[in-house]
Structures are given as C-alpha cells and as structure tokens.
Tab-separated table of C-alpha atoms in Angstrom:
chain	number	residue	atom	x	y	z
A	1	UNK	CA	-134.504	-1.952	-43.840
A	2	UNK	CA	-132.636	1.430	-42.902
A	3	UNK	CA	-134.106	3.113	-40.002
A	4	UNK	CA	-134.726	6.812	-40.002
A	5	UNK	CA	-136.265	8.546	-36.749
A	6	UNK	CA	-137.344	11.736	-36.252
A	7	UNK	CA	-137.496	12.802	-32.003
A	8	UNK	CA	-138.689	15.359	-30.449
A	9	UNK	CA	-137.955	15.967	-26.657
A	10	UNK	CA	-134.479	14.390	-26.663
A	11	UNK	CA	-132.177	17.525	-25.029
A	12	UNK	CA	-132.203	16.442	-21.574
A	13	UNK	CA	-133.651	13.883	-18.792
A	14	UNK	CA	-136.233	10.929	-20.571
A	15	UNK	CA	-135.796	12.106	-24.265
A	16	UNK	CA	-132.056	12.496	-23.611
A	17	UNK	CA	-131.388	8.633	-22.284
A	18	UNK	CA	-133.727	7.595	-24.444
A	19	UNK	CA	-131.902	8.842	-27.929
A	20	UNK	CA	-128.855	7.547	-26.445
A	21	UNK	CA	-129.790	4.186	-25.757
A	22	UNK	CA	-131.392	3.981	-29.343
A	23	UNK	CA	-127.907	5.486	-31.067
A	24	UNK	CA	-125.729	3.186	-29.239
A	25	UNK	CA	-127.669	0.036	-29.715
A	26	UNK	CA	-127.883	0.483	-33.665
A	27	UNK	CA	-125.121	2.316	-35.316
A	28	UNK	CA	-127.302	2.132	-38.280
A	29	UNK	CA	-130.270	4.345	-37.196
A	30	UNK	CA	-130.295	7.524	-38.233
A	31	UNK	CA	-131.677	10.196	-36.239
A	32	UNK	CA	-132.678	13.377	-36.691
A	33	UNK	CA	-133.678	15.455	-33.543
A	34	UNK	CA	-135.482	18.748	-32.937
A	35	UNK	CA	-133.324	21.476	-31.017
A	36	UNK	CA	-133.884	25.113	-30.529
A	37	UNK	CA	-130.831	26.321	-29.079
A	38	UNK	CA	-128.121	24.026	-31.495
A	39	UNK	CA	-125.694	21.658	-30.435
A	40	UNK	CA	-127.674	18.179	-29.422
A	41	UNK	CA	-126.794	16.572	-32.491
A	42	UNK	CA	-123.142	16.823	-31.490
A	43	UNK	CA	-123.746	15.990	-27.874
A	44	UNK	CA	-125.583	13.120	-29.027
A	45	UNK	CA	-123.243	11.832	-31.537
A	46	UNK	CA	-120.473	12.300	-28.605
A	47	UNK	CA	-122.213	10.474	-26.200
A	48	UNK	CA	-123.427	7.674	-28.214
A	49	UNK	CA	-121.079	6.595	-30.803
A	50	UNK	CA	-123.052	7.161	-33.480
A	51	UNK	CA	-122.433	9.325	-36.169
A	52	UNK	CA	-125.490	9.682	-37.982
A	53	UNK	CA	-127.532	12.059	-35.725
A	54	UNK	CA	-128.549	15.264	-37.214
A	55	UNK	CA	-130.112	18.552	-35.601
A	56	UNK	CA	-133.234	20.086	-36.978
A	57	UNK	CA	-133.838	23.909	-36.142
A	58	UNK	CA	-137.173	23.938	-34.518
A	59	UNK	CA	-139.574	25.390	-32.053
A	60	UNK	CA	-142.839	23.627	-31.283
A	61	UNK	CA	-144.912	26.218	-30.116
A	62	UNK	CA	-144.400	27.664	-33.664
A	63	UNK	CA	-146.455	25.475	-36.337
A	64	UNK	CA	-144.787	27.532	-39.198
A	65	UNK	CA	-141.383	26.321	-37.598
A	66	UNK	CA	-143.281	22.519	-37.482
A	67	UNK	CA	-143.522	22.683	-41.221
A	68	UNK	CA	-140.224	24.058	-41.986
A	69	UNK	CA	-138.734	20.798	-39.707
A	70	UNK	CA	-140.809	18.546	-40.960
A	71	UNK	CA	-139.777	19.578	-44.822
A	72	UNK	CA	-136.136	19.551	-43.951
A	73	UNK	CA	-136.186	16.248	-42.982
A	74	UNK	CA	-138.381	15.422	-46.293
A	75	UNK	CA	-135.531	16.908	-48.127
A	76	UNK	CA	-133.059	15.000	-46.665
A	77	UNK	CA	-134.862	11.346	-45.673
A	78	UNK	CA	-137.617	9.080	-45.605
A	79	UNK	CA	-138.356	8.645	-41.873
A	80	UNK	CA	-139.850	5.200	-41.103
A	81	UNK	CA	-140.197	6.151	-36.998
A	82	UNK	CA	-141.287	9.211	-34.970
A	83	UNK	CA	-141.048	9.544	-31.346
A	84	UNK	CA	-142.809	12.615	-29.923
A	85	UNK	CA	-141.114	13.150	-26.438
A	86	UNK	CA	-141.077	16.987	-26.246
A	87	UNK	CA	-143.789	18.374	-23.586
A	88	UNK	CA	-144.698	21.224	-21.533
A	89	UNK	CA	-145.714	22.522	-18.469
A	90	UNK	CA	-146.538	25.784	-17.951
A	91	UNK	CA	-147.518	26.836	-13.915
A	92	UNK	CA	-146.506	30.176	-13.779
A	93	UNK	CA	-149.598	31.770	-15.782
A	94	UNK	CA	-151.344	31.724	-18.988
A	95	UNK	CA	-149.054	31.861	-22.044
A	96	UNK	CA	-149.986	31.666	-25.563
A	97	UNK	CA	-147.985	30.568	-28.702
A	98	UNK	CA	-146.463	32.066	-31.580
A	99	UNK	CA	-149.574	31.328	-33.356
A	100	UNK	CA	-152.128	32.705	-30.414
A	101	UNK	CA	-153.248	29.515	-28.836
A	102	UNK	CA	-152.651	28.161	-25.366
A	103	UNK	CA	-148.885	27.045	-25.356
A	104	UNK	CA	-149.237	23.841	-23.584
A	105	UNK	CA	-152.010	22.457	-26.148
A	106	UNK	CA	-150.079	23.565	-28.973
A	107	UNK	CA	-146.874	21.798	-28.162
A	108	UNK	CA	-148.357	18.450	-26.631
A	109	UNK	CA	-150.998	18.083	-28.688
A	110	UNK	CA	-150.886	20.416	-32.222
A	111	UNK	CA	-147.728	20.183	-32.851
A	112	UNK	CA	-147.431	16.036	-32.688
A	113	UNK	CA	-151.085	16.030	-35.043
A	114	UNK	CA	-149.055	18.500	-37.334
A	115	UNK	CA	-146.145	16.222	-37.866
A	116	UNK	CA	-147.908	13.323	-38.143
A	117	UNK	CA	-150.080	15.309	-40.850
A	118	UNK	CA	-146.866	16.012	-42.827
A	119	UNK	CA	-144.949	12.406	-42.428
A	120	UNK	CA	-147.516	9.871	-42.050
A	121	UNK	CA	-147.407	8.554	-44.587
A	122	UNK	CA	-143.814	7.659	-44.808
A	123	UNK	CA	-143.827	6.628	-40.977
A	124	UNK	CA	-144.176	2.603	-39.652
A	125	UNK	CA	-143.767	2.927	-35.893
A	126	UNK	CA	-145.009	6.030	-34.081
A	127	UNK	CA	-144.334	6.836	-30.496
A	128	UNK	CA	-146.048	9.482	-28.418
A	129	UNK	CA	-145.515	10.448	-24.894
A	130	UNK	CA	-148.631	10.880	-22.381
A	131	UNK	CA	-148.617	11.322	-18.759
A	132	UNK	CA	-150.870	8.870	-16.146
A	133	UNK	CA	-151.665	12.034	-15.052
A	134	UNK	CA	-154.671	11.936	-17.576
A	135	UNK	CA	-156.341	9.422	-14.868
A	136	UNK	CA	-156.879	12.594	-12.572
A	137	UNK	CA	-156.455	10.235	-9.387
A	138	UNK	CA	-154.026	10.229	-6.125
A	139	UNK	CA	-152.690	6.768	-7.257
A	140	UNK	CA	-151.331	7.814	-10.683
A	141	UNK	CA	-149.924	11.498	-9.456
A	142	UNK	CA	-149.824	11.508	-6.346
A	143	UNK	CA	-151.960	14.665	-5.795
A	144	UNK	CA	-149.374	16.841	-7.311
A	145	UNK	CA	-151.190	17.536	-11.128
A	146	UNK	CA	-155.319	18.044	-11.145
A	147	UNK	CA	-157.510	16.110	-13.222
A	148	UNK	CA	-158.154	16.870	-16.579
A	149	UNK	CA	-160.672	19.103	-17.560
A	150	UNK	CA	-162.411	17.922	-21.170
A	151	UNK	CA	-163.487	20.884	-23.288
A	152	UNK	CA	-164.075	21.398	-27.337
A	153	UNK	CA	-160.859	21.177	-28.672
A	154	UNK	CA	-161.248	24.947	-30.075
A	155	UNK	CA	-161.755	26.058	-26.210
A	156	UNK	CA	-158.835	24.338	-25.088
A	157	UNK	CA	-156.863	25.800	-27.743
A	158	UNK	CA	-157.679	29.165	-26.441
A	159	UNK	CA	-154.995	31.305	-25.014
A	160	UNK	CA	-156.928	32.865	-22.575
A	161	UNK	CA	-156.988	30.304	-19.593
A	162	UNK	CA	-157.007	31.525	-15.696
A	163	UNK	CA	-153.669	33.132	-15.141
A	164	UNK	CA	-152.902	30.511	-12.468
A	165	UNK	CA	-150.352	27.361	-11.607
A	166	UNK	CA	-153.466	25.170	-10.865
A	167	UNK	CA	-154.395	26.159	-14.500
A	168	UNK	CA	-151.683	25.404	-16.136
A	169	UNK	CA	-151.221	22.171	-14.105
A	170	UNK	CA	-154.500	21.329	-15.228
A	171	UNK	CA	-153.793	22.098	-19.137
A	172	UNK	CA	-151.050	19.473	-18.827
A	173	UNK	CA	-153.269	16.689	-17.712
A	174	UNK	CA	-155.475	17.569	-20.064
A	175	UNK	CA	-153.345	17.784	-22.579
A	176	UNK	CA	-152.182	14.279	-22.038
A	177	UNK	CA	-155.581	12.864	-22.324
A	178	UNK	CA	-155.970	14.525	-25.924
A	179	UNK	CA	-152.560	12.987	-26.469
A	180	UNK	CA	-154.816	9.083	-26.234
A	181	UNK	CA	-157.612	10.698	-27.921
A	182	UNK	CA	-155.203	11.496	-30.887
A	183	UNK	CA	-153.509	8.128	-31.013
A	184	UNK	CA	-156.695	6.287	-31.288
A	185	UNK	CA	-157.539	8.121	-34.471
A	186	UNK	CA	-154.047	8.413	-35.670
A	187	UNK	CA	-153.441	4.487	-35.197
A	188	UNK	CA	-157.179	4.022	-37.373
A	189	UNK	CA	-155.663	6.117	-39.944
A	190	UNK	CA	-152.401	4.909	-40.333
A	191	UNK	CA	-153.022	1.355	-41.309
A	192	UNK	CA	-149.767	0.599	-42.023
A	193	UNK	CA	-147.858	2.238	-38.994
A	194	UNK	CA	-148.007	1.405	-35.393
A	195	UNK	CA	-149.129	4.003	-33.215
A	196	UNK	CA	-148.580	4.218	-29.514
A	197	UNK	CA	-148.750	6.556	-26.564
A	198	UNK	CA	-146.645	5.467	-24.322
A	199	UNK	CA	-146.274	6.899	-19.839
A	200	UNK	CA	-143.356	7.139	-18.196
A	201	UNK	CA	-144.726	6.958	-15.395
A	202	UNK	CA	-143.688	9.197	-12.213
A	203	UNK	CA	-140.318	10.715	-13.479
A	204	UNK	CA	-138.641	13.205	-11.173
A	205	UNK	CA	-135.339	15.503	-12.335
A	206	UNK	CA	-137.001	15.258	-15.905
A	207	UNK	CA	-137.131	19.502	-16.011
A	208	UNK	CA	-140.563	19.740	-16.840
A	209	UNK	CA	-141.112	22.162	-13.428
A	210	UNK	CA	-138.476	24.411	-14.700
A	211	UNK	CA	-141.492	26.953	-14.959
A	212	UNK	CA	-142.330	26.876	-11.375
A	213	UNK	CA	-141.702	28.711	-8.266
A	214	UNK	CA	-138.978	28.227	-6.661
A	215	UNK	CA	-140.517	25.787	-3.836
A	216	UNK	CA	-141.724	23.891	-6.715
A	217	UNK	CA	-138.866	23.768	-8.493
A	218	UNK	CA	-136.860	22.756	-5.241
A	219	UNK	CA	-139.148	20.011	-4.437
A	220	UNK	CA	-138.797	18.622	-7.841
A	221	UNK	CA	-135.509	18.938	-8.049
A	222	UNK	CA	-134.103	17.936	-4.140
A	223	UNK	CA	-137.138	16.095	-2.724
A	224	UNK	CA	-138.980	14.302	-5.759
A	225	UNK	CA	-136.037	12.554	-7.064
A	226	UNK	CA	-135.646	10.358	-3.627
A	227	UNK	CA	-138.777	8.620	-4.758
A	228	UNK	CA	-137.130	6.679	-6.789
A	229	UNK	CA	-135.351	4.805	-4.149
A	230	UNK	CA	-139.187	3.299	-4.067
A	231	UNK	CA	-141.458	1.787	-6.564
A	232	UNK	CA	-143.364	5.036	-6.704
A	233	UNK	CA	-141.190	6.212	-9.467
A	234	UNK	CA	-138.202	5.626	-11.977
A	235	UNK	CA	-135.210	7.810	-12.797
A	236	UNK	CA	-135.242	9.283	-16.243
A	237	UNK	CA	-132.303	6.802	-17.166
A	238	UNK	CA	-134.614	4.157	-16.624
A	239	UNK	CA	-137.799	5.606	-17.972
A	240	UNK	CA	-135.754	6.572	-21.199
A	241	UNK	CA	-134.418	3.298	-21.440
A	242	UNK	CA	-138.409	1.782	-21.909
A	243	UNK	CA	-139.045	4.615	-24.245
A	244	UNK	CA	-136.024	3.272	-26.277
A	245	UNK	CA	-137.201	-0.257	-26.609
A	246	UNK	CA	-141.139	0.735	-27.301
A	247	UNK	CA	-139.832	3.289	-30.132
A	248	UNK	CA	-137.183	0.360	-31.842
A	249	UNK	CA	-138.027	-2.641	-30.715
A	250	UNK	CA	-140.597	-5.632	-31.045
A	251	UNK	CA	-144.318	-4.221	-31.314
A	252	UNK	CA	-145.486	-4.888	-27.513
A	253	UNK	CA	-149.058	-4.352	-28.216
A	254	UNK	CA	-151.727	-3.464	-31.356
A	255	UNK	CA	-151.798	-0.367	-32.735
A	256	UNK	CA	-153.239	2.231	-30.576
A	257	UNK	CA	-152.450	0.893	-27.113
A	258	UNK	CA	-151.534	2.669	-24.315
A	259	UNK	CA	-148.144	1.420	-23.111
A	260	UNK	CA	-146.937	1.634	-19.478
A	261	UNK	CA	-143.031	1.574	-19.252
A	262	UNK	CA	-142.688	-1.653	-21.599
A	263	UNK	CA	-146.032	-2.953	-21.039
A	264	UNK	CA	-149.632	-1.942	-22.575
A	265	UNK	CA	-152.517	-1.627	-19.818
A	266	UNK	CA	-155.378	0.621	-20.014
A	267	UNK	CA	-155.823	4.301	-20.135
A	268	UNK	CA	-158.414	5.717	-17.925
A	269	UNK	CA	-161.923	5.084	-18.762
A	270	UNK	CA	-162.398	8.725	-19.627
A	271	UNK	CA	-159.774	8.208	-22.532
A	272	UNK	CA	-161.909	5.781	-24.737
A	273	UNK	CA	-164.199	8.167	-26.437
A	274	UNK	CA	-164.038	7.818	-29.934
A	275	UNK	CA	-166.728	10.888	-30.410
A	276	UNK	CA	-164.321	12.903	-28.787
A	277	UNK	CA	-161.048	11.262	-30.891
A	278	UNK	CA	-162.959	12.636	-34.156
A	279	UNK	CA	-163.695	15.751	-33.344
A	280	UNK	CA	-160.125	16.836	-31.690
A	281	UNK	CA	-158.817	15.257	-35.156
A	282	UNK	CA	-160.816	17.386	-37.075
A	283	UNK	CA	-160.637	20.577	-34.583
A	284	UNK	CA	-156.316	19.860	-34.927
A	285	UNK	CA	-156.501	19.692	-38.644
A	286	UNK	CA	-158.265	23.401	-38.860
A	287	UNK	CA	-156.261	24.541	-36.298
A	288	UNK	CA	-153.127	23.460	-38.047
A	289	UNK	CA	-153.871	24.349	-41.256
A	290	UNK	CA	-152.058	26.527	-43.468
C-alpha cells in the first residue's frame, strides 16, 4: 500500500537525517513536511532523490496554523504515517504562543494532540519524539535539563511561568513526560494505528539550544558534540537514522511503547499514570478546541 507521511521537525539535525534516510530508501513514500520559512521540500527532494516531498506552510505554536496544515494535507492525501519530530526549548524566559499559552507546551505537546485529533483516523503508524530527559536523573541528562515538574495540564499550559532558563529547561522535561502520557492514551484510542514515542537519546549539534546564552550555545555547539566520540551520545546522523527505521519499518514493539534508539525499554516510573494520561487528553482536547 502507498505510503503517505506527514513530519514535523525535519529542517535540520535529527528530523533532517531522518526524512532523508526515509526518501532515499523508498522512492515511493510520499512526504509532506511542515516548514515555516519555505524551501525544505526542495532541499529535501535534492538531497534525497525523491521527488515526491511536498512543503506545508506551518507554525506550531499557532493551532489555527495546525488546522490549516493538517486540512491541506486532507485536501491533497490520505496520510497512513505521522512522525512528530519538531520540539522546543525555550531558556531565555517565559514566552507564550500565538494562542496565549506557554510556547514550549503548545508545540511539544498541543500541537502533536491537535494533529492527531484531525488525522487519526486515517493514520497506521504514529511516531512521536520524547526526551530521556523526562527521567529527571544524572544518568539520562547528565545534569544539564531539571526534572520534570507534573502539574494540571491547564497550569502547565499557562503562559506565565518564572521568567528564567531553569524554567524553561524544566518546561522541556516536562513537556516530554506529557509527550508518554499522550501516547498511552493516543495508542488506546487508535486501535488500528501504532503509536510510539520514541528518545533519541543524548543528541548534541541538534539546535535545540539555539535560544540560549551564548556560553550555552557554545557548549552545545563546540564542547557537547565531542561526546559522541563516547557511548554517552550519538550524532544526529545516527539518531535520525533510528528515527527512520521506527517511523517505516517493522513494528519493534506494541502499541504505546516507549522506544530507545531502535529498541523499546521503559519510561520512567513517573510516566505510567494512566489518571494523569486521561486528564491531559481531555485538558488538550479543550485547549485545542475550536
């Protein structure tokens, strides 16, 4: 059966070797990717060899432009696979989206729940991206993120969150844990799809401290990336070559599973909650609504 994948987060780094990897592998998938500024399609098509990628004018932190993406690719395909790479990071103070929440819950977590909402029902493999982060520990991050900080989803959806970098650090992780708590519910829901979240791991030189100081941002960019000369970490090539092969290739665990690289293993204990799964489901679905 024709393949038809809609991807978020594929302009640079993970996303980026990821959508290549998928292109060049099957000149019959079609993909359609997200893009703000214009021009991945073409980069993508250039790079790959495959002709059949198309760009769809979007901005995530903007659930009106969410629905206008999600119906242009309705008009134009049935999509049997998403892939929702695109994340964010904000550490250099409080920031709220178009539509007045907190930018980093909005993008990571409303704006996935909102697409799923409008293409579920066509979809049979969905991918998410999470971050080990969510474990709050030194051995999954290193020290560098804080744990997460659980709240009612309508609180974390607030846009007025300390104006600080350990803040926003913190609204990641936690943002990644409501990414498991929303792919257990999705993958009860959608009985006929196969829902995963899936880590990369520790990925330096992926961009996602572009919003940092410089220090930050120099230490992510110089220092970071040596790391994976060890088996603390992967380069984005690598990473985005296991994103490929969970998003298009054999199922490598049930529905719902947490999957490492290529492998399922378990989320942190924190992330099996299913009280919690129902009521960010239903807290996304007012938040989201029209």
């Amino acid at each position: 059966m024709d393949e038809t994948m809609l991807m978020t987060g594929a302009s640079r780094g993970i996303g980026w070797h990821a959508a290549v990897a998928m292109l060049a592998a099957d000149p019959e998938l079609r993909m359609f990717v997200t893009d703000r500024t214009g021009g991945l399609a073409e980069a993508l098509r250039d790079k790959s060899g495959n002709k059949q990628v198309y760009g769809v004018p979007a901005d995530l932190s903007s659930l009106d432009s969410v629905r206008a993406a999600a119906d242009h690719v309705r008009e134009r395909a049935r999509v049997t696979s998403f892939v929702g790479n695109a994340g964010l990071q904000v550490t250099s103070g409080a920031r709220p989206s178009a539509d007045g929440y907190e930018v980093t819950f909005a993008v990571n977590v409303l704006a996935n729940h909102l697409l799923l909402r409008l293409l579920g029902d066509q979809l049979r493999r969905v991918v998410i991206t999470g971050s080990d982060t969510h474990f709050g520990d030194l051995r999954h991050n290193l020290g560098l993120v804080p744990a997460p900080r659980w709240r009612p989803p309508t609180e974390l959806a607030r846009p007025d969150q300390p104006d600080t970098a350990v803040a926003g650090r913190t609204a990641y992780s936690t943002s990644k844990l409501a990414v498991i708590y929303l792919v257990h519910e999705w993958a009860r829901r959608l009985t006929d799809a196969e829902v995963f979240s899936w880590n990369p791991g520790f990925v330096p030189g992926t961009g996602l401290a572009r919003d940092a100081g410089p220090v930050v941002r120099f230490v992510a960019t110089r220092v970071l990336p040596l790391l994976t000369l060890t088996p603390l970490s992967v380069g984005p090539r690598t990473a985005g070559g296991h994103l490929a092969r969970v998003a298009t290739g054999p199922a490598v665990a049930p529905s719902g599973s947490y999957v490492n690289l290529g492998r399922a293993e378990r989320s942190s204990d924190e992330s099996y909650d299913p009280q919690r799964e129902r009521e960010l489901f239903a807290a996304a679905d007012a938040l989201t609504a029209t």
